[in-house]
CSV table of C-alpha atoms in Angstrom, one decimal:
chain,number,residue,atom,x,y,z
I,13,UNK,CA,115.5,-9.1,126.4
I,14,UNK,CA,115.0,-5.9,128.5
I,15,UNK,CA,114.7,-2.9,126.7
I,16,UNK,CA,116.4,0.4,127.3
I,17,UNK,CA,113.8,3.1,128.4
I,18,UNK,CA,114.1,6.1,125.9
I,19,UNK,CA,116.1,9.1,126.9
I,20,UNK,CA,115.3,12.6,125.9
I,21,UNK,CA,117.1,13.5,122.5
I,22,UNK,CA,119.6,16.3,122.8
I,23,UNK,CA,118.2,18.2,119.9
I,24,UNK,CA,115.5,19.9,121.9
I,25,UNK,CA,117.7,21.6,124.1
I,26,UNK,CA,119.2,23.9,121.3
I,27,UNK,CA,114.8,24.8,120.6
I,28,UNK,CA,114.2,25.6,123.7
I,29,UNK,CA,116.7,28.1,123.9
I,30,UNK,CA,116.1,29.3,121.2
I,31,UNK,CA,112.3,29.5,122.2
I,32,UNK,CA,113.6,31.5,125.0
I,33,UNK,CA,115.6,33.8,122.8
I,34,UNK,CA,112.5,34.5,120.7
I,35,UNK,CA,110.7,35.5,123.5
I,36,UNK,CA,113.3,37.4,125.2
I,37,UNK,CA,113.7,39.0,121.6
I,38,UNK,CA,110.1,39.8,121.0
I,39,UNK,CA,109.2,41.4,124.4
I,40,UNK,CA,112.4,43.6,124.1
I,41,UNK,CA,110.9,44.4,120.6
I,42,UNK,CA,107.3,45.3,121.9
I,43,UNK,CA,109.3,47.1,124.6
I,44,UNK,CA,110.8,49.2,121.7
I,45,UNK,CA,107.7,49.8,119.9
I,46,UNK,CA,105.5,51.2,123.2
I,47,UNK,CA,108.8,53.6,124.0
I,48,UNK,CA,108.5,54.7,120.4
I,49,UNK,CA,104.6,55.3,120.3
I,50,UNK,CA,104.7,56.5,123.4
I,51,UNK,CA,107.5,59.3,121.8
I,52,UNK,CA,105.5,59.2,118.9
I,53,UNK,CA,102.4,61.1,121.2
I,54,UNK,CA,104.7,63.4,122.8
I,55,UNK,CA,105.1,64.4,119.6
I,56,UNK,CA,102.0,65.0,118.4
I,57,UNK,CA,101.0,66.3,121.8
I,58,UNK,CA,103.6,69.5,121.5
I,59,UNK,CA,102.7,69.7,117.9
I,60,UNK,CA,99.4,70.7,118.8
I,61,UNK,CA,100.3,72.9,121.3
I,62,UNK,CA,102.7,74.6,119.0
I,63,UNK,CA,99.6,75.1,116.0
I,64,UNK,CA,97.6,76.3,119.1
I,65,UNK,CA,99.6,78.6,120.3
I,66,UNK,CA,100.8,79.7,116.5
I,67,UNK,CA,96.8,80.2,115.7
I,68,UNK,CA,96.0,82.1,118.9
I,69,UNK,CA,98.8,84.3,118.1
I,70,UNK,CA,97.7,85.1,114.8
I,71,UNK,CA,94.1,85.5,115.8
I,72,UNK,CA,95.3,88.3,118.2
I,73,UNK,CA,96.9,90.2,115.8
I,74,UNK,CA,93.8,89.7,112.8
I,75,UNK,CA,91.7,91.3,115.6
I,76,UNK,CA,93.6,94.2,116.5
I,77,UNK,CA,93.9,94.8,112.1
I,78,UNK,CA,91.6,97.8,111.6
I,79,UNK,CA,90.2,99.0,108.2
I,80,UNK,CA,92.4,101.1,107.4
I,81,UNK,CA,95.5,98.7,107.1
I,82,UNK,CA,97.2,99.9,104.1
I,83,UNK,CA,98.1,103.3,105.6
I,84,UNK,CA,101.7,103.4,107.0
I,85,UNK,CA,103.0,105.0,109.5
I,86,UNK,CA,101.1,106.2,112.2
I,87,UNK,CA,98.2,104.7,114.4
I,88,UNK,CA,94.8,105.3,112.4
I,89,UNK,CA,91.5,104.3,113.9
I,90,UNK,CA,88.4,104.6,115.9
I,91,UNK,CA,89.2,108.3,117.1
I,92,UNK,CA,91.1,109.4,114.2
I,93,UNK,CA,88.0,108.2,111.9
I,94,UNK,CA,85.6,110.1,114.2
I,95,UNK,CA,87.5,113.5,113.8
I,96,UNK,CA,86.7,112.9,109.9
I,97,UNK,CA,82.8,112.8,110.6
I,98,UNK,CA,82.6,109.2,111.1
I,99,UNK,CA,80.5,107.8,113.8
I,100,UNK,CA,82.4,105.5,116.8
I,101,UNK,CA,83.4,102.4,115.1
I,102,UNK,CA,83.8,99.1,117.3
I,103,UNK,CA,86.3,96.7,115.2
I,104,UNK,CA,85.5,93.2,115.9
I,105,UNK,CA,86.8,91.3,113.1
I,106,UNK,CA,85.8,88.2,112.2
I,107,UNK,CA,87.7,85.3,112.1
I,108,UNK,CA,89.3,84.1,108.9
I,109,UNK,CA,86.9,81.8,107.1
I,110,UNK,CA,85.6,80.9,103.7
I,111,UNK,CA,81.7,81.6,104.8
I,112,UNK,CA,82.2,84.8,106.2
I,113,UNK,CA,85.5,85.9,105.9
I,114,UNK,CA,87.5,84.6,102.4
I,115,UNK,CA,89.8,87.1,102.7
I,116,UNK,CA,89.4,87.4,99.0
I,117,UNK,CA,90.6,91.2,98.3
I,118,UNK,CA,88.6,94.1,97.3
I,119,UNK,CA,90.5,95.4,94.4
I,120,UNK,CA,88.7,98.6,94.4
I,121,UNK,CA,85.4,100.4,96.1
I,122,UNK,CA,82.5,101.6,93.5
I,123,UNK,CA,79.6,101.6,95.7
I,124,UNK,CA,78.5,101.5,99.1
I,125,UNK,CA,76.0,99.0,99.8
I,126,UNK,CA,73.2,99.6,102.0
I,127,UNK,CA,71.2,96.6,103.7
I,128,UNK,CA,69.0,95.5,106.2
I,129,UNK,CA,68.9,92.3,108.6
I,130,UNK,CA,65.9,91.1,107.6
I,131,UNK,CA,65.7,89.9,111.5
I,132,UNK,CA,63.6,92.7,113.7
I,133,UNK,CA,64.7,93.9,116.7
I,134,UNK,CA,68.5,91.8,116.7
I,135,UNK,CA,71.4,94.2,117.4
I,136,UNK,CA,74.3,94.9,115.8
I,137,UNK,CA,76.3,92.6,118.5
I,138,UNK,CA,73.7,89.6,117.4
I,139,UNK,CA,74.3,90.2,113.8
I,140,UNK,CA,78.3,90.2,114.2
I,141,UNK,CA,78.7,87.1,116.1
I,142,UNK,CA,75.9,85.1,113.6
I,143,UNK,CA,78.5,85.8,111.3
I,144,UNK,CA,81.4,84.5,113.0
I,145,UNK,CA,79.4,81.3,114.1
I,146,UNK,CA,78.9,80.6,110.2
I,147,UNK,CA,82.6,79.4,110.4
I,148,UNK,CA,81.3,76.9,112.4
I,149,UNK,CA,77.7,76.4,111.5
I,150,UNK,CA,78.5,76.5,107.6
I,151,UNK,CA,74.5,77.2,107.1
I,152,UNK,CA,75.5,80.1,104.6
I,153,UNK,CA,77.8,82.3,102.7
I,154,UNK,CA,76.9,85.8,104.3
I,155,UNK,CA,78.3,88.6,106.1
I,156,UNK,CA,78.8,92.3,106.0
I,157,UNK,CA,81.6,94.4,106.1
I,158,UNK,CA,79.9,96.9,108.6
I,159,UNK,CA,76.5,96.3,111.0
I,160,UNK,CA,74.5,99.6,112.1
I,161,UNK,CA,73.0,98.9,115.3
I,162,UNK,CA,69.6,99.8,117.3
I,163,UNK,CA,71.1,102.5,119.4
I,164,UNK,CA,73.5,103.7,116.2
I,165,UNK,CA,76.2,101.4,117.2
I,166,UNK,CA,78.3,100.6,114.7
I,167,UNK,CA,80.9,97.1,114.6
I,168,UNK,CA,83.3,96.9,111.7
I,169,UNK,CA,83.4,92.9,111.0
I,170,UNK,CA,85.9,92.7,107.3
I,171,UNK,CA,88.5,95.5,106.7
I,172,UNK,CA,87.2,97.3,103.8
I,173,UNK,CA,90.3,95.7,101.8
I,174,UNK,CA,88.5,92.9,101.5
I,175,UNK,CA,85.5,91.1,100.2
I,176,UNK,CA,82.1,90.5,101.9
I,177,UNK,CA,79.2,87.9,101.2
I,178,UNK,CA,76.5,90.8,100.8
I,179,UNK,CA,76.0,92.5,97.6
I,180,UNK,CA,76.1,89.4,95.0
I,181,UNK,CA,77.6,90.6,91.6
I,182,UNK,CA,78.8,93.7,93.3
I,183,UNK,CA,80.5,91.7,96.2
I,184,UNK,CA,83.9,92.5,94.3
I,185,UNK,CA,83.6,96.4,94.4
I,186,UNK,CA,81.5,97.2,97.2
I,187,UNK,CA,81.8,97.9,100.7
I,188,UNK,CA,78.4,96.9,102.2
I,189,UNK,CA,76.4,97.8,105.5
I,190,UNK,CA,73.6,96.0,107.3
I,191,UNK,CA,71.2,97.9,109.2
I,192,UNK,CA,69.0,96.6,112.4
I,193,UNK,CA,65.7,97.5,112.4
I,194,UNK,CA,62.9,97.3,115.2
I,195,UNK,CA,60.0,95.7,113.3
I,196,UNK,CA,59.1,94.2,109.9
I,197,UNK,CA,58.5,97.3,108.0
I,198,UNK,CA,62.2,97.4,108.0
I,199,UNK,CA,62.5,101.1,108.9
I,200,UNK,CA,65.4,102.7,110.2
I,201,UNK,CA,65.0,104.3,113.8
I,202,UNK,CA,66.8,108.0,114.1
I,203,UNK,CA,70.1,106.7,115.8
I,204,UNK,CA,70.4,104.1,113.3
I,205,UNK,CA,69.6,106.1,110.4
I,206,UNK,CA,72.0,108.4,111.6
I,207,UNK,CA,75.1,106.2,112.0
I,208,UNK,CA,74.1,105.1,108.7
I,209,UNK,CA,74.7,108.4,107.1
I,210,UNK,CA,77.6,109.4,108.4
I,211,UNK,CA,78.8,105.8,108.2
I,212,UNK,CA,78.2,106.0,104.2
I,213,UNK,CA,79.1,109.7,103.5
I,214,UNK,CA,82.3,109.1,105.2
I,215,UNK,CA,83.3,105.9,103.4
I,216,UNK,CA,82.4,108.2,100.3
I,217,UNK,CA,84.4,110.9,101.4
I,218,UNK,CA,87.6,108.4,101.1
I,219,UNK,CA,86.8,106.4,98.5
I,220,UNK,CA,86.2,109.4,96.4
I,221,UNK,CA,82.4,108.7,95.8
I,222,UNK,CA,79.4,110.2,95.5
I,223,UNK,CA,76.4,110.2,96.7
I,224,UNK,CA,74.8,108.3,93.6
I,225,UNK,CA,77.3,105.5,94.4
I,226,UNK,CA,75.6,104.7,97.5
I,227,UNK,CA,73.0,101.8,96.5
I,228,UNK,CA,70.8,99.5,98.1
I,229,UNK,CA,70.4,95.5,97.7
I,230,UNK,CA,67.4,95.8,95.5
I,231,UNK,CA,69.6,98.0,92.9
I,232,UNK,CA,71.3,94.5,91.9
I,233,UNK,CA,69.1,92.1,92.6
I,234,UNK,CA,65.8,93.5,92.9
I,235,UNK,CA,65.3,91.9,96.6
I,236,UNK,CA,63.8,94.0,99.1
I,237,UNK,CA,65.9,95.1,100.6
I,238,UNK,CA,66.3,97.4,102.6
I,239,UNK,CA,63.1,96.6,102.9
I,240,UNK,CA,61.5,100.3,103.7
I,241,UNK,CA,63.5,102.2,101.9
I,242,UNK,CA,62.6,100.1,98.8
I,243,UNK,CA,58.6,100.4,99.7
I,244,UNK,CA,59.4,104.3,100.3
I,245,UNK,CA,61.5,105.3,97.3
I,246,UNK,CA,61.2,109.0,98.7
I,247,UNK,CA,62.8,107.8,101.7
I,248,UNK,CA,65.5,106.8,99.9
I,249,UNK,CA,66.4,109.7,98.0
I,250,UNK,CA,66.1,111.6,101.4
I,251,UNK,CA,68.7,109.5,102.9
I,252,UNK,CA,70.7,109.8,99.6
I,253,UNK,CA,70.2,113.8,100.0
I,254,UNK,CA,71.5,113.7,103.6
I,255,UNK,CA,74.3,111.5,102.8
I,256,UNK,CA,75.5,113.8,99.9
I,257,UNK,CA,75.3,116.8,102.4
I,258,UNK,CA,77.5,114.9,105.3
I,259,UNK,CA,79.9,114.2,102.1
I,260,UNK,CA,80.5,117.8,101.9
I,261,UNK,CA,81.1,117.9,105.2
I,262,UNK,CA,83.2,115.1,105.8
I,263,UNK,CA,85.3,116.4,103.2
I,264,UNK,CA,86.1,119.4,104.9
I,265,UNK,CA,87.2,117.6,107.4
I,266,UNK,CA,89.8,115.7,105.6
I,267,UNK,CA,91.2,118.9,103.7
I,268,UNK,CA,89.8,117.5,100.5
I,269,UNK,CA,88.6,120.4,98.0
């Protein structure tokens, strides 16, 4: 008897279509999933922009902030500052940080700190921007609120509302100053030790301070430093001596009897 060749069954038709569905299904769903990633990057993309642009905004205005933030009213800086005896004061703050720049506030001003760089022959510009590379380089916890250059340049790096990394226990009440120095003995030249007087006597002219609450390093710690005027204690009372005489003057200056 001849048999009957065997005829495809029906029932795979309805699977293959459905096969197709799938497929169609699935590459409309990968479809959907690149469009949304793909939305998903625009998104982050103008995010970023947005933080960059908000940042650079804000870093703008921290470095047009000078010292003297809390006064109101009227513009008070650089030139004002030098018509109450102080010497030219460059403000480049330094960026926000929590090595250089906490931010942490200086509730009140005891002392005046006086320092030196430990690092002959750097200038006040070198000293400044080691500081703001600490935010970056995270090798210490250091900075100054004030650095007395070579030639007697001065560069304000913290408002004097805030903290600095210079003074140890007295971080919290001091306003401190570094001082560059040509070679290891750590002595002041003339321009330098004169910006640093009328630096100090002026900050102690509007703090309300003396002369006896200007202090070096070694008065808290016992480090040497500033290193000459710790080997030469009759160095130091002479710049004390000179500092309480510019106070006097400075105070004339700012109508304060």
């Amino acid at each position: 008897m001849k048999r009957k060749s065997a005829r495809p069954s029906f029932s795979r038709r309805p699977s293959f279509h459905k096969r197709e569905k799938l497929d169609k299904a699935g590459r409309i769903r990968q479809r959907n999933q690149r469009v949304a990633f793909l939305v998903f990057l625009l998104l982050l993309f103008l995010t970023g922009i947005i933080i960059l642009v908000v940042r650079h905004g804000q870093k703008q205005q921290e470095n047009t902030e000078t010292s003297q933030e809390a006064d109101e009213g009227e513009h008070y800086g650089p030139e004002e500052w030098m018509a109450e005896g102080a010497p030219y004061i460059d403000v480049q703050l330094l960026t926000p940080n929590e090595y250089s720049r906490p931010q942490l506030p200086l509730n009140q001003v005891d002392y005046i700190a006086i320092h030196y760089t430990a690092n002959p022959g750097a200038t006040a510009q070198n000293n400044r921007d080691y500081f703001e590379n600490l935010a970056i380089s995270h090798e210490a916890k250091v900075s100054s609120h004030f650095v007395v250059g070579l030639e007697g340049d001065v560069i304000q790096c913290i408002p004097t509302s805030e903290m600095s990394y210079a003074t140890n226990s007295r971080n919290m009440d001091s306003i401190s100053i570094e001082c560059c120095h040509m070679d290891d003995t750590g002595a002041f030249g003339q321009a330098t030790y004169d910006s640093v007087v009328r630096l100090a006597a002026w900050l102690c002219a509007r703090f309300g301070l003396t002369s006896e609450q200007v202090i070096r390093h070694y008065d808290v710690t016992g480090k040497d430093c500033p290193k000459y005027y710790v080997d030469h204690p009759d160095a130091w009372e002479q710049m004390k001596a000179d500092i309480s005489a510019q106070i006097t003057v400075d105070q004339g200056l700012m109508g304060i009897s």
